[in-house]
PDB file of C-alpha atoms in Angstrom:
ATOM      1  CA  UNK A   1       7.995  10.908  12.294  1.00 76.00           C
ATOM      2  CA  UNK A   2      10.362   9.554   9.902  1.00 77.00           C
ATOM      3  CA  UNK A   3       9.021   9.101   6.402  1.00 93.00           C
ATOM      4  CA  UNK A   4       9.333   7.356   3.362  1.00 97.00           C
ATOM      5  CA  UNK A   5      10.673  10.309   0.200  1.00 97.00           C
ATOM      6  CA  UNK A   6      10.354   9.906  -3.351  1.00 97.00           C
ATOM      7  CA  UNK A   7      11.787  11.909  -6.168  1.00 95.00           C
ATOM      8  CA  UNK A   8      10.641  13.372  -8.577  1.00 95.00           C
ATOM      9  CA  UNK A   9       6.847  14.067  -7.886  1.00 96.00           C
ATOM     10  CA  UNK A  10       6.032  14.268 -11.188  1.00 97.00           C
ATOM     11  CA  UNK A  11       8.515  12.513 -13.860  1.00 97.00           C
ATOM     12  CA  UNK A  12       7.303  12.986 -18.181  1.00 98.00           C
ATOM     13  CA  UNK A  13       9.236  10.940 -20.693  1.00 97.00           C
ATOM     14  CA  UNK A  14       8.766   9.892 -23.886  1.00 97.00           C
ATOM     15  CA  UNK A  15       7.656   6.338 -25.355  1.00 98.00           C
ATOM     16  CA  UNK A  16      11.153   4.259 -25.292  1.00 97.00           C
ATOM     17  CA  UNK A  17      13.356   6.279 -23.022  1.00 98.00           C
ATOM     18  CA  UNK A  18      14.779   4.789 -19.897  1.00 98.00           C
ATOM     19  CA  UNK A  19      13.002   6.380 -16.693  1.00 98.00           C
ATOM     20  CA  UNK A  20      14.831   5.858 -13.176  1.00 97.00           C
ATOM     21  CA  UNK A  21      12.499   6.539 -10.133  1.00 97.00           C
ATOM     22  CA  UNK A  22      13.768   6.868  -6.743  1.00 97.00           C
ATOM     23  CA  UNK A  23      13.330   6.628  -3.031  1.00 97.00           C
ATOM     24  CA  UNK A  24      14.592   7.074   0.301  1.00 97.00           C
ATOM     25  CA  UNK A  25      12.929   4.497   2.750  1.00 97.00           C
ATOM     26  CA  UNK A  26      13.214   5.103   6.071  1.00 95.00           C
ATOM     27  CA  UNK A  27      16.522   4.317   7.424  1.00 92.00           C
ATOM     28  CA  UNK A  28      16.539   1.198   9.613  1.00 90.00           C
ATOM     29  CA  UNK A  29      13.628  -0.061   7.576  1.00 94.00           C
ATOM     30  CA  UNK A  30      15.204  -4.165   5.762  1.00 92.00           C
ATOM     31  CA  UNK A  31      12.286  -4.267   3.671  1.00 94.00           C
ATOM     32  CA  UNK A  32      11.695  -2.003   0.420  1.00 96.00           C
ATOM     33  CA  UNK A  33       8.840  -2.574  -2.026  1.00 97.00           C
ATOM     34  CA  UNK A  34       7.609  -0.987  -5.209  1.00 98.00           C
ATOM     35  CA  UNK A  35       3.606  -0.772  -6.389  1.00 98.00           C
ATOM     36  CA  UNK A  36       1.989   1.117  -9.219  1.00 98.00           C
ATOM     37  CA  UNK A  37      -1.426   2.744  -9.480  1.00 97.00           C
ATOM     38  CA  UNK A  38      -2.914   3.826 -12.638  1.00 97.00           C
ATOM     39  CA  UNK A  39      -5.173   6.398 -12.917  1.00 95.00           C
ATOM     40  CA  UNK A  40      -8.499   4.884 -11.306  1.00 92.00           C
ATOM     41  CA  UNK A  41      -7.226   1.837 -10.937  1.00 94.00           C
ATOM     42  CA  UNK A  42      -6.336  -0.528  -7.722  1.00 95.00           C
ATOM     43  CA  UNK A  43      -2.849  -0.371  -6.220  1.00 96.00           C
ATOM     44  CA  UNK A  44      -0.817  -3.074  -7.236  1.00 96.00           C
ATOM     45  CA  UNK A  45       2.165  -4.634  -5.857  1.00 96.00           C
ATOM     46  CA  UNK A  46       5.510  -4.758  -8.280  1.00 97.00           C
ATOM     47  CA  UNK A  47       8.488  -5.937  -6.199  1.00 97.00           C
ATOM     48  CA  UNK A  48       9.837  -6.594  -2.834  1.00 95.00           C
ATOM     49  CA  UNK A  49      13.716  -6.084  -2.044  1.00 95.00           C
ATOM     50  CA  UNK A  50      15.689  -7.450   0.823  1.00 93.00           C
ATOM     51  CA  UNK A  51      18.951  -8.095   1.289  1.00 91.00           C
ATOM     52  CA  UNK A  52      19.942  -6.447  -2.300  1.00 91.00           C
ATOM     53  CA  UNK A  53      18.039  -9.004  -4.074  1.00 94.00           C
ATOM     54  CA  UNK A  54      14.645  -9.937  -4.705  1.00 96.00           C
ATOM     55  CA  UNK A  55      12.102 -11.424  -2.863  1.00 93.00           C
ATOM     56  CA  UNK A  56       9.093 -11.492  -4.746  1.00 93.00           C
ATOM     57  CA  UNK A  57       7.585 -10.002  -7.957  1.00 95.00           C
ATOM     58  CA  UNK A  58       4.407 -10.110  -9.458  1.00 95.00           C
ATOM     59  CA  UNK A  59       4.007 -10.386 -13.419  1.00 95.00           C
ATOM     60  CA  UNK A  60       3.814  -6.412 -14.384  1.00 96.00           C
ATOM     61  CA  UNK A  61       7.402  -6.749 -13.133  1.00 97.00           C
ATOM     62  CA  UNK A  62       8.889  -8.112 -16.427  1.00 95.00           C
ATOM     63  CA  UNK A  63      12.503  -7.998 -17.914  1.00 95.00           C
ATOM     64  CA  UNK A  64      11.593  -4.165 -18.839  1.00 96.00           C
ATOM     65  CA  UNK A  65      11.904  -3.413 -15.016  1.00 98.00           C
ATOM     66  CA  UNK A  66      14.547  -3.615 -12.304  1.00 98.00           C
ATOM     67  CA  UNK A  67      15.841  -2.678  -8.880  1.00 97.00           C
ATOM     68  CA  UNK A  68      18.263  -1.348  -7.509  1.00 95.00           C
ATOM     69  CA  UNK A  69      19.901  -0.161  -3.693  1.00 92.00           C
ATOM     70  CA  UNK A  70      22.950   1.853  -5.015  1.00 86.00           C
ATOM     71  CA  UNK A  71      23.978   2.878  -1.901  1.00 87.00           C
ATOM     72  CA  UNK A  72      22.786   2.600   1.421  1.00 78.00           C
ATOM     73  CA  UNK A  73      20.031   5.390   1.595  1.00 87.00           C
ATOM     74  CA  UNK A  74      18.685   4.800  -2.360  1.00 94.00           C
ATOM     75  CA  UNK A  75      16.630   2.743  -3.867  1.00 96.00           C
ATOM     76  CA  UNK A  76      15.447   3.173  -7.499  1.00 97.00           C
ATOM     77  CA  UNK A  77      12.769   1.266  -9.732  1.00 98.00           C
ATOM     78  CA  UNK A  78      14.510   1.143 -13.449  1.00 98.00           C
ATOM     79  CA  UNK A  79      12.055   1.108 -16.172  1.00 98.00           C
ATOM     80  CA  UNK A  80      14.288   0.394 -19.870  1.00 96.00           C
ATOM     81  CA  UNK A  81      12.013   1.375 -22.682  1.00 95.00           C
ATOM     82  CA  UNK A  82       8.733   2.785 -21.254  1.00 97.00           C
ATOM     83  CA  UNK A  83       5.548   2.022 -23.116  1.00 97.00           C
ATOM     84  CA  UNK A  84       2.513   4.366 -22.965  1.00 97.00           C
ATOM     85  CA  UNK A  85       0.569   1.867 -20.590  1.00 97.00           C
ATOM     86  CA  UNK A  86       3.102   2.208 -17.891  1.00 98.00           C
ATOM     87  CA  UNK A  87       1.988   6.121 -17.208  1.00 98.00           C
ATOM     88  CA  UNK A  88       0.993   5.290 -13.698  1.00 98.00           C
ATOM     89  CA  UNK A  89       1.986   6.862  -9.814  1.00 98.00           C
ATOM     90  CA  UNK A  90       4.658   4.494  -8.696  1.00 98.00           C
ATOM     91  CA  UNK A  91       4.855   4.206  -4.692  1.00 98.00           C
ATOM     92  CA  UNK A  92       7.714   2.991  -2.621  1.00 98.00           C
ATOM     93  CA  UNK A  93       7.529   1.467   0.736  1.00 97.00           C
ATOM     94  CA  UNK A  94       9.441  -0.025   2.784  1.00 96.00           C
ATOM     95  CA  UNK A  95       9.234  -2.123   6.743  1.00 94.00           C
ATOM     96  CA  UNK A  96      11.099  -2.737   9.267  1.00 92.00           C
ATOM     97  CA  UNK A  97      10.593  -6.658   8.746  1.00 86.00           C
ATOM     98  CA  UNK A  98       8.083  -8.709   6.646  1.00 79.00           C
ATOM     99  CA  UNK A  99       5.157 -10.804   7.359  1.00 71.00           C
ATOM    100  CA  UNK A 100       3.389  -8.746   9.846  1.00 81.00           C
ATOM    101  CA  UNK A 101       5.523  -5.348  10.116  1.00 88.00           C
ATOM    102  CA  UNK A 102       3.537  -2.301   8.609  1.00 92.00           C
ATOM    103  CA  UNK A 103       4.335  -0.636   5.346  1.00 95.00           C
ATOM    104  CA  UNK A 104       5.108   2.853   5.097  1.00 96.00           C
ATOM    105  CA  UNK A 105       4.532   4.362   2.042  1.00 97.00           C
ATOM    106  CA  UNK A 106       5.779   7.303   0.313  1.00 97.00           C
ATOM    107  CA  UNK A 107       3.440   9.724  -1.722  1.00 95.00           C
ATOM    108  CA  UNK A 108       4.498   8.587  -5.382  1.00 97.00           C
ATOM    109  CA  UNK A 109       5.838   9.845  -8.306  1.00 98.00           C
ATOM    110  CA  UNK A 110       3.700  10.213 -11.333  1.00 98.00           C
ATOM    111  CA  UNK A 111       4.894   8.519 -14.414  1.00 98.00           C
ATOM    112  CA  UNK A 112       3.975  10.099 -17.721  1.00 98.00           C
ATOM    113  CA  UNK A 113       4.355   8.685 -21.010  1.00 98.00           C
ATOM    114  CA  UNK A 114       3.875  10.537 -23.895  1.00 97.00           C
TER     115      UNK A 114
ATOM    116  CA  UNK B   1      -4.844 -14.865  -2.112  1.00 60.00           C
ATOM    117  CA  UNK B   2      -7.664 -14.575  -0.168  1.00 62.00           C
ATOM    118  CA  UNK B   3      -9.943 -12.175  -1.146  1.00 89.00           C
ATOM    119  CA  UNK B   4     -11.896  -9.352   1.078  1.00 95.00           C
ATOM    120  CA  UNK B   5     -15.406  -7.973   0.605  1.00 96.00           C
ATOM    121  CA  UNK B   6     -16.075  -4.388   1.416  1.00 97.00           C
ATOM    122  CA  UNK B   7     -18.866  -1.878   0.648  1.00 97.00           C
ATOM    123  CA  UNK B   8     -17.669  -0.006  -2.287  1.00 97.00           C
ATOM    124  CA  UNK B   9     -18.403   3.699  -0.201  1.00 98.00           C
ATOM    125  CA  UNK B  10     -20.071   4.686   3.297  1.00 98.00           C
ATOM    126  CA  UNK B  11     -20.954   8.357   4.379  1.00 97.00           C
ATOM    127  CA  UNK B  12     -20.358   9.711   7.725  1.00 97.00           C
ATOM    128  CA  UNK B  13     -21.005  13.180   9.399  1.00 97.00           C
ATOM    129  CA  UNK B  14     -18.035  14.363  11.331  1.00 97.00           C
ATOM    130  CA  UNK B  15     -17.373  13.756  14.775  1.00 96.00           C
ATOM    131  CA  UNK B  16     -19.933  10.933  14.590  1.00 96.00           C
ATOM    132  CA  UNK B  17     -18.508   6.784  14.726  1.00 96.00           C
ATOM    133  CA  UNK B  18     -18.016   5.489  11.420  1.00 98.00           C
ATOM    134  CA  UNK B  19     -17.808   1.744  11.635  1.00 98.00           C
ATOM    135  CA  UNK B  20     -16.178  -0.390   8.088  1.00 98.00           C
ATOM    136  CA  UNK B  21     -16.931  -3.672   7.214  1.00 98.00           C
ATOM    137  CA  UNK B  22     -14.819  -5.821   5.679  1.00 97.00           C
ATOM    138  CA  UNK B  23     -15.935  -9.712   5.133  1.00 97.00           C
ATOM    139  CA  UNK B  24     -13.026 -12.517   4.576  1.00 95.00           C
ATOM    140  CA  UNK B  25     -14.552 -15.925   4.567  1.00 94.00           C
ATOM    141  CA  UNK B  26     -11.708 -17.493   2.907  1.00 91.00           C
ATOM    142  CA  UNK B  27      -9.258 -16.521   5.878  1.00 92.00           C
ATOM    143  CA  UNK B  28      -6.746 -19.071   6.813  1.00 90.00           C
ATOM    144  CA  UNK B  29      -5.437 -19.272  10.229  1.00 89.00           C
ATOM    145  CA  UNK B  30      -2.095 -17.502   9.459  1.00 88.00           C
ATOM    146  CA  UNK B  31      -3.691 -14.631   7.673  1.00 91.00           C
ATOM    147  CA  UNK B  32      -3.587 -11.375   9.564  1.00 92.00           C
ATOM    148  CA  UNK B  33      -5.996  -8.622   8.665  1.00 95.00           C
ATOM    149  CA  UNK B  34      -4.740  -5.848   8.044  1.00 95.00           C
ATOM    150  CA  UNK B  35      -5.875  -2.020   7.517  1.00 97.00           C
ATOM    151  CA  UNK B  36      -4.606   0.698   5.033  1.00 98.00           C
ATOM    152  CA  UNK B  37      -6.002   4.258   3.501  1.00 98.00           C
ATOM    153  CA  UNK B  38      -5.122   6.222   0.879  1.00 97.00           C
ATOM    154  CA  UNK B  39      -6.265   9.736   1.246  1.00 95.00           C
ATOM    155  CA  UNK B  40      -6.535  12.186  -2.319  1.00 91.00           C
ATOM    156  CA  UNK B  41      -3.426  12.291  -3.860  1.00 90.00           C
ATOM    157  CA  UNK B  42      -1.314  10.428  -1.246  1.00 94.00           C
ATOM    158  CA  UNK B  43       0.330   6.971  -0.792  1.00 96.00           C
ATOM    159  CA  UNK B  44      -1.401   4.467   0.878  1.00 97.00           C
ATOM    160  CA  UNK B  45      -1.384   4.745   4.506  1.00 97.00           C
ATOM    161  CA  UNK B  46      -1.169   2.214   7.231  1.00 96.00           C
ATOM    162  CA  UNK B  47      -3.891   1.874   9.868  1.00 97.00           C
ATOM    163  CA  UNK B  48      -4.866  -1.396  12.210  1.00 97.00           C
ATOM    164  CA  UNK B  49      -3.775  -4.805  11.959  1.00 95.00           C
ATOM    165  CA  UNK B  50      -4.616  -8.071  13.804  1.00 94.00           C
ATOM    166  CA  UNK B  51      -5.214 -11.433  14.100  1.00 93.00           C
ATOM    167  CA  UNK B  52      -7.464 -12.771  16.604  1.00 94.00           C
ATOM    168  CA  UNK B  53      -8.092 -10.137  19.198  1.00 92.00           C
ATOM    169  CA  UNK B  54      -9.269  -6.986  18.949  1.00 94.00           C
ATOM    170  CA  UNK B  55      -6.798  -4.217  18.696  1.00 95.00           C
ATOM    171  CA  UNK B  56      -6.675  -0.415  19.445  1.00 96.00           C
ATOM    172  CA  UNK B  57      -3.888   2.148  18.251  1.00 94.00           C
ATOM    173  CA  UNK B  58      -4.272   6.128  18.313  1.00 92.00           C
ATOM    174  CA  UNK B  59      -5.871   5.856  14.873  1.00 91.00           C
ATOM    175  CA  UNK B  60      -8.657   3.135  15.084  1.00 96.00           C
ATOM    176  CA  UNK B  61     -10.228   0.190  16.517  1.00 97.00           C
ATOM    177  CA  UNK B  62      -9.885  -3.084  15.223  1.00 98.00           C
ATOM    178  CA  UNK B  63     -13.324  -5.410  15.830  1.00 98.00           C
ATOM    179  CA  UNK B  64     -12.551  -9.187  14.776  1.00 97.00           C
ATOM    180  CA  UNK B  65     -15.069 -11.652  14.395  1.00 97.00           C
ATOM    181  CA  UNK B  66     -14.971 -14.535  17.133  1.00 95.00           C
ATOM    182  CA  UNK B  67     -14.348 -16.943  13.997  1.00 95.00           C
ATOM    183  CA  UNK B  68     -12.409 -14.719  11.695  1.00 96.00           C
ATOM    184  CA  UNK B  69     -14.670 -14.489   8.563  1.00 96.00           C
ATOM    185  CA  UNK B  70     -15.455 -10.915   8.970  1.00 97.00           C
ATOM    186  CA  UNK B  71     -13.536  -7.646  10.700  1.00 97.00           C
ATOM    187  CA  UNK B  72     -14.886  -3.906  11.183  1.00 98.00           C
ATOM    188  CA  UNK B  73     -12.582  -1.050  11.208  1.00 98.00           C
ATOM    189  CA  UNK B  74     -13.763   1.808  13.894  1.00 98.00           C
ATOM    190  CA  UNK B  75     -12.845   5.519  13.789  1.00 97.00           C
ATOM    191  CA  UNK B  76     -14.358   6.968  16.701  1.00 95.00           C
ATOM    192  CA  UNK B  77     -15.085  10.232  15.731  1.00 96.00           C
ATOM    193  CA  UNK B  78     -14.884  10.744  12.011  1.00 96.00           C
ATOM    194  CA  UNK B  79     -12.820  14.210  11.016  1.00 97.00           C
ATOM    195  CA  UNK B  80     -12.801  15.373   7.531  1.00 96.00           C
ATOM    196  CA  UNK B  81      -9.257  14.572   7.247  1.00 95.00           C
ATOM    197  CA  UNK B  82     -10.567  10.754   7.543  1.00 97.00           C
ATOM    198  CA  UNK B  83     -12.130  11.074   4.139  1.00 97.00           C
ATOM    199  CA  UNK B  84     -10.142   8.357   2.321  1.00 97.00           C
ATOM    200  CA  UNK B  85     -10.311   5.205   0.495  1.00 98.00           C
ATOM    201  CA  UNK B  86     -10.085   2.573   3.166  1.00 98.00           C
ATOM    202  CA  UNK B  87      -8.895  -1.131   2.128  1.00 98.00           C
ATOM    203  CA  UNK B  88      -8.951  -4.469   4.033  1.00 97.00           C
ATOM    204  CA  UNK B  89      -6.137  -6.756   2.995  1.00 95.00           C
ATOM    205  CA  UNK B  90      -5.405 -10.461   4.266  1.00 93.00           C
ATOM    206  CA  UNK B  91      -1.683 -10.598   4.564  1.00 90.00           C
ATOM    207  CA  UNK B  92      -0.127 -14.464   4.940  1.00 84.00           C
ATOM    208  CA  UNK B  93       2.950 -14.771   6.933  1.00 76.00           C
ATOM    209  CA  UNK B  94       5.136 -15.996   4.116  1.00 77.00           C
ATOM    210  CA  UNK B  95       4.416 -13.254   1.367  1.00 81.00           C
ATOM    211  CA  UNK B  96       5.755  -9.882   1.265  1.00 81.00           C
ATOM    212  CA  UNK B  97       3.021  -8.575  -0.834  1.00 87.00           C
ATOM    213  CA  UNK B  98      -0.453  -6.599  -0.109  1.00 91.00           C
ATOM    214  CA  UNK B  99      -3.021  -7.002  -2.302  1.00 91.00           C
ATOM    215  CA  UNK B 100      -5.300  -4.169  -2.599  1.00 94.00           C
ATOM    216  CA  UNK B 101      -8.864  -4.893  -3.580  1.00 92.00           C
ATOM    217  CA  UNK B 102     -11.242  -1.635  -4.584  1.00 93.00           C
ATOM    218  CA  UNK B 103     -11.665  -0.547  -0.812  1.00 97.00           C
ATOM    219  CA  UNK B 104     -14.319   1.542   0.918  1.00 98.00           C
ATOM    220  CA  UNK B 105     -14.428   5.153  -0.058  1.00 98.00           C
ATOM    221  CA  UNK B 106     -15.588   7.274   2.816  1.00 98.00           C
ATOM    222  CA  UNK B 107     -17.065  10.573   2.984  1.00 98.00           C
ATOM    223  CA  UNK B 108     -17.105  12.893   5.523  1.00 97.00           C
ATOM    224  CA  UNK B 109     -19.616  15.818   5.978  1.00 97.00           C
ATOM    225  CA  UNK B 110     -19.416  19.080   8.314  1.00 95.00           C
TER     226      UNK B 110
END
């Protein structure tokens, strides 16, 4: 069954440095989404891309975070100058359509901060 | 957003039913209810989702109330690969997001 991959599995930076995260949805999915989890916390939704632009955000997603499809396989979750608080797993996903169609999710990549 | 209620964990022995409440009063008619899990360590996980009638796929059972305010997810017979965190989510047709509440944790015995 086709799957959702994300790379790496485990990223550590350092307080200010710019952190790329990235993802290959599954390929004739129109619908790509970020979400973050911290450690014992609820999963929360960041973004939603279609179209190569933006659909929707919520307000973690500030001016400190952006998306991008580079290519037609790729799609990355920039974070500029990470702060300690966003240490988190970060989880792609992506649909065939929205409203209704299911989200398939890949298995994260942790975000350290130190 | 319309919020869910669920039980914050249920217990189940395996191969037995295990039957998950989830309570959303608030529902509006073009709110579909829909299922996910996250097991240890993984992404969430897509299960069930419906609107009105009761649905079925190879993973679960879907059990809708007759006026919406409440659905049950049912796994059949409970393996210990079904211990997960199990959320209810109201998805409207015009947002792209889920909102994940706390979920049900469930925990499945030999």
């Amino acid at each position: 069954e086709p799957e959702v991959t994300q790379t790496p599995s485990h990223q550590v930076t350092q307080m200010g440095q710019e952190v790329i995260l990235r993802c290959v949805p599954i390929s004739n999915h129109l619908y790509f989404y970020w979400y973050r989890q911290i450690l014992g916390q609820k999963v929360e939704f960041l973004v939603s891309f279609y179209n190569n632009e933006i659909s929707e955000k919520s307000e973690i997603f500030d001016d400190q975070f952006s998306v991008e499809r580079p290519d037609g396989s790729n799609f990355t979750l920039k974070i500029r100058s990470t702060k300690l608080e966003d240490s988190a797993m970060y989880f792609c996903a992506s649909s065939e359509d929205r409203g209704n169609s299911p989200l398939h999710f890949g298995n994260g990549t942790r975000l350290t901060v130190t | 957003d319309a919020k869910t209620t669920q039980p914050n964990s249920m217990e189940s022995n395996e191969e037995e039913p295990v039957h998950l409440p989830c309570n959303h009063s608030t529902i509006s008619g073009t709110d579909y209810i829909h299922w996910y899990r996250q097991l240890p360590s993984q992404g969430p996980e897509y299960v069930i989702h419906g609107l009105t009638s009761n649905v079925n796929n190879r993973m679960a059972s879907l059990a809708i109330a007759e006026d919406r305010k409440s659905s049950t997810l049912i796994l059949h017979r409970a393996t210990l690969r079904d211990a997960a965190v199990y959320y209810c989510i109201l998805r409207g047709h015009n947002t792209d997001k889920l909102i994940f509440g706390t979920g049900t944790r469930l925990q499945v015995f030999p």
